[in-house]
PDB file of C-alpha atoms in Angstrom:
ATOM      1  CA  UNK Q   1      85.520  74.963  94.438  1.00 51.00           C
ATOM      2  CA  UNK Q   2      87.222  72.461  96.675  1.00 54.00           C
ATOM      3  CA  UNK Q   3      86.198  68.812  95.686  1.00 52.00           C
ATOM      4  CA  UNK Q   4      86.735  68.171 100.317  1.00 56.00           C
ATOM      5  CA  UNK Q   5      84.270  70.551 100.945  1.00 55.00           C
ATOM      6  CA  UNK Q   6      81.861  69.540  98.165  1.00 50.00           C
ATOM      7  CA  UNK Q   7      82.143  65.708  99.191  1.00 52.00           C
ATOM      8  CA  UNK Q   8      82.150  66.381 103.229  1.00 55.00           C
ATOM      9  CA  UNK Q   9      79.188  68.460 102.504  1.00 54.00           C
ATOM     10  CA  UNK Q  10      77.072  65.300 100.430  1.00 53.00           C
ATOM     11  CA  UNK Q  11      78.263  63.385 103.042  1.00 53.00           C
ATOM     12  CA  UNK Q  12      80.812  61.478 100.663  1.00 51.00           C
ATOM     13  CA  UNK Q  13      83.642  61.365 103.573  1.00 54.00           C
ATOM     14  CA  UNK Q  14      81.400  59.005 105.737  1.00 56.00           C
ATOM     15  CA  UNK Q  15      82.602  54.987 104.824  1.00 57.00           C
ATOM     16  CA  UNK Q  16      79.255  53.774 105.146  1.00 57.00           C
ATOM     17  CA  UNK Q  17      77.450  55.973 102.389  1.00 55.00           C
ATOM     18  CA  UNK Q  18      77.870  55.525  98.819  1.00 56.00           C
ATOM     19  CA  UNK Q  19      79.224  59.017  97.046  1.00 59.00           C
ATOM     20  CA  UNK Q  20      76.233  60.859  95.043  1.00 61.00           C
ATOM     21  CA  UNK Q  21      76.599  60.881  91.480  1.00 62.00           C
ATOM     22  CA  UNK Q  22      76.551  64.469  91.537  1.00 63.00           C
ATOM     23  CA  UNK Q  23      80.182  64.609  93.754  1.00 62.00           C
ATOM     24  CA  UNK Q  24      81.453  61.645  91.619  1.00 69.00           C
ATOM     25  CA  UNK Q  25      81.222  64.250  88.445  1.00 74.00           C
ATOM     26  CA  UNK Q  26      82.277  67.104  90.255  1.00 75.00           C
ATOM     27  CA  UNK Q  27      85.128  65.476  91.580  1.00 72.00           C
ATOM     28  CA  UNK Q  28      85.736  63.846  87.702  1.00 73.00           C
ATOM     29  CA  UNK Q  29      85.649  67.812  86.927  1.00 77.00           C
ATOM     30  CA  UNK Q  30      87.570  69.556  89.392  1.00 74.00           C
ATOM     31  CA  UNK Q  31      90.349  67.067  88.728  1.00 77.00           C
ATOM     32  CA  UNK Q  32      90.323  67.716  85.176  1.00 77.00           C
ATOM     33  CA  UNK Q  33      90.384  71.178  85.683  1.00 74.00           C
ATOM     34  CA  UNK Q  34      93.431  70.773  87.964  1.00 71.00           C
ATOM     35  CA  UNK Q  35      95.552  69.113  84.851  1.00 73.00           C
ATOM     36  CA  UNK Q  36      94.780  71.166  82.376  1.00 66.00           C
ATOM     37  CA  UNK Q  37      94.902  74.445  84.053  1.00 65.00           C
ATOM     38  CA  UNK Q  38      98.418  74.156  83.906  1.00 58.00           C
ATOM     39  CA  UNK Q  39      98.753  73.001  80.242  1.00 60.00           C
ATOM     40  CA  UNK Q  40      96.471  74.948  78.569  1.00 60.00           C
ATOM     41  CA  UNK Q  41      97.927  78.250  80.592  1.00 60.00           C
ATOM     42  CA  UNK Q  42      97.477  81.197  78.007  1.00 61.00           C
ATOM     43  CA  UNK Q  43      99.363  84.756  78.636  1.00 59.00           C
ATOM     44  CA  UNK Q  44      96.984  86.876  79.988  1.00 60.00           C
ATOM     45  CA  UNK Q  45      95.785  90.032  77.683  1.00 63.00           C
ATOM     46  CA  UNK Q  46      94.951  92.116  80.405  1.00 62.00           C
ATOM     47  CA  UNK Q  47      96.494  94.920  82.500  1.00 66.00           C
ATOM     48  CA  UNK Q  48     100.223  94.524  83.074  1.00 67.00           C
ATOM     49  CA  UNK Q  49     102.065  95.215  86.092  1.00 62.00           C
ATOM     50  CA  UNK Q  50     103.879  98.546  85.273  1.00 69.00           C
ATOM     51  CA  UNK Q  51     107.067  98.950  85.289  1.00 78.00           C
ATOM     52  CA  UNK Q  52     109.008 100.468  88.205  1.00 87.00           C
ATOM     53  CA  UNK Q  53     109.130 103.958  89.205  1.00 86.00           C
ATOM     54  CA  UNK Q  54     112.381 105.700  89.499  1.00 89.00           C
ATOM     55  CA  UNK Q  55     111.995 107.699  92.992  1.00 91.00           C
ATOM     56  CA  UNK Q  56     114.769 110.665  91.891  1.00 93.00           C
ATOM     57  CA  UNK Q  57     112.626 110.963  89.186  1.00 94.00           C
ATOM     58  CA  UNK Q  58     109.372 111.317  90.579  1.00 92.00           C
ATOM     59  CA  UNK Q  59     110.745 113.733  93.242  1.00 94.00           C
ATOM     60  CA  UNK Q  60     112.210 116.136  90.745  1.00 95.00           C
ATOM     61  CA  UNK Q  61     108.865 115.743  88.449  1.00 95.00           C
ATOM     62  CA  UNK Q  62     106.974 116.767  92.080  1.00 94.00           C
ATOM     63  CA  UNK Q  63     109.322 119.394  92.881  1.00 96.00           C
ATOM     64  CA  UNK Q  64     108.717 120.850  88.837  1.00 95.00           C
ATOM     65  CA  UNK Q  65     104.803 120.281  90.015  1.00 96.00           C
ATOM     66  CA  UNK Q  66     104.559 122.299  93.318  1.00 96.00           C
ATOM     67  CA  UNK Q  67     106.837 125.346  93.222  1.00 97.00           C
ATOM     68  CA  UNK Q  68     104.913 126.832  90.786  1.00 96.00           C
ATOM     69  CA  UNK Q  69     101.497 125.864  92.249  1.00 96.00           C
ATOM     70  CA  UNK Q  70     102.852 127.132  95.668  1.00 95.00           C
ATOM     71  CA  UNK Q  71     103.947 130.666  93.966  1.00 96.00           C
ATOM     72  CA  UNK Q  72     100.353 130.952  91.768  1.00 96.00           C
ATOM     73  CA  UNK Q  73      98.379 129.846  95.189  1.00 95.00           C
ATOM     74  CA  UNK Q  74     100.776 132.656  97.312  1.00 94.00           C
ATOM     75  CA  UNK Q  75     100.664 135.115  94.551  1.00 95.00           C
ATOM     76  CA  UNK Q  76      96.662 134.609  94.358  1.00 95.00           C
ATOM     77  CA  UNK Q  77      95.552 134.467  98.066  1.00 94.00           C
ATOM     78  CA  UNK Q  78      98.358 137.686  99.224  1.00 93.00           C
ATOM     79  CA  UNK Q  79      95.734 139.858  98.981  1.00 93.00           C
ATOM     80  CA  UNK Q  80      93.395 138.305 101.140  1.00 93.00           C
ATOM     81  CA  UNK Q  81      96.117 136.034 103.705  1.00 93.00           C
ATOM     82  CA  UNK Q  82      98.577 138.852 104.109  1.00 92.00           C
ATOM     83  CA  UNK Q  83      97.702 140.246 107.984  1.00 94.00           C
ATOM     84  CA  UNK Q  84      97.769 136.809 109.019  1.00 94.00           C
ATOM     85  CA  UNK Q  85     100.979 135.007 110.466  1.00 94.00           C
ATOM     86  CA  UNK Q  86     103.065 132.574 108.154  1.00 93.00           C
ATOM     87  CA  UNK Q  87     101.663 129.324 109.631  1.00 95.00           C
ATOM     88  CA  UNK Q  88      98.807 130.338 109.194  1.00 94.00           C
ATOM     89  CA  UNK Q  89      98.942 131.188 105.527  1.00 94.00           C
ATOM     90  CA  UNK Q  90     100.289 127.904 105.303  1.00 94.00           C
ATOM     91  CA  UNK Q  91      97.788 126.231 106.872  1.00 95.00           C
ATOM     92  CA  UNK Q  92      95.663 127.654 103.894  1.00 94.00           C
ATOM     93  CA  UNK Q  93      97.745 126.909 101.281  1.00 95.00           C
ATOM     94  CA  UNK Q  94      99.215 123.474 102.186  1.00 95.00           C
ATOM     95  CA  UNK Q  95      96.256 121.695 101.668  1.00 96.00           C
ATOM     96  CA  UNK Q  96      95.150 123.888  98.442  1.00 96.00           C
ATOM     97  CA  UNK Q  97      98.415 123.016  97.055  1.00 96.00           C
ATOM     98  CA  UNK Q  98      98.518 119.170  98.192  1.00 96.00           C
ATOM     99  CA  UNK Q  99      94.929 118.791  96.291  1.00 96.00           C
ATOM    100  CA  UNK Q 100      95.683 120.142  93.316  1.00 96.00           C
ATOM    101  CA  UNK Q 101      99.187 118.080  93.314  1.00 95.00           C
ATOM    102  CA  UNK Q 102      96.865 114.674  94.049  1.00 95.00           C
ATOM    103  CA  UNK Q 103      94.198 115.590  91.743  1.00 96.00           C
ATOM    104  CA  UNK Q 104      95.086 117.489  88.785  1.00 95.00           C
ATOM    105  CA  UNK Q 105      98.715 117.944  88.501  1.00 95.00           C
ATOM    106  CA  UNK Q 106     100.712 114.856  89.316  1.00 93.00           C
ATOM    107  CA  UNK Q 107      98.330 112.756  87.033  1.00 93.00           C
ATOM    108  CA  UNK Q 108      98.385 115.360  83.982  1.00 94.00           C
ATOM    109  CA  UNK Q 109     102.576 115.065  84.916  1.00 94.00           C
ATOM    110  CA  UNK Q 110     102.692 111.158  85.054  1.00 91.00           C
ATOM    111  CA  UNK Q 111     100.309 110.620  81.728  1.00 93.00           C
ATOM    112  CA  UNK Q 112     102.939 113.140  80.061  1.00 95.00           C
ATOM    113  CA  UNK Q 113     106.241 111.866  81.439  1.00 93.00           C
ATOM    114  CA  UNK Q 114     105.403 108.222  82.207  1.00 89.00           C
ATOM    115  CA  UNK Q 115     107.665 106.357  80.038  1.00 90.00           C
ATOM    116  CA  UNK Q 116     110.538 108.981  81.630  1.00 92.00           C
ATOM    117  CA  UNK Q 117     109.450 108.156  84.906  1.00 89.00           C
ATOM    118  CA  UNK Q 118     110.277 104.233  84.428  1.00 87.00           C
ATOM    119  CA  UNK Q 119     113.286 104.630  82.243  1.00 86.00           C
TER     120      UNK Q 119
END
């Protein structure tokens, strides 16, 4: 909270009326909160920023990722996609690939090689 907006809004800013008690302590507050926010500064327990991710290293764990999905996905849909032209097959099986990479296989790959990836 800012102590100017608390006093401008109590009226505190105008010379000819006296501050309210209540702004005098929550100025008295915010201003010890100011000092010892700084002193009493504890290292935070939480989430850390992670580490860096080396791109040459997610590329070639992507790479290991979607060749074979794009081989099972070809391989399963032949049957059914094969009198059709190629970009159209691969308007099928671009985005059936893609979700499976976003949603089940690049996680499963990061949780297993994560520490590798930021090596």
């Amino acid at each position: 909270m800012n102590e100017g907006i608390v006093s401008h809004a109590y009226g505190a800013d105008d010379p000819g009326l006296p501050s309210p008690p209540a702004v005098t302590g929550i100025r008295h507050t915010l201003r010890e909160q100011s000092r010892n926010v700084s002193a009493n500064a504890e290292p935070r327990l939480g989430p850390t920023v992670p580490a860096a991710v080396r791109r040459w290293k997610l590329w070639l764990l992507t790479v290991c990722g979607i060749y074979p999905t794009i081989v099972l996905l070809g391989l399963a849909t032949n049957p059914f996609l094969e009198d059709l032209y190629l970009p159209v097959r691969l308007a099928v099986l671009v985005p059936a690939a893609a979700a499976a990479m976003v949603w089940q296989i690049n996680p499963r790959l990061q949780r297993r090689f994560g520490a590798w990836l930021t090596r």
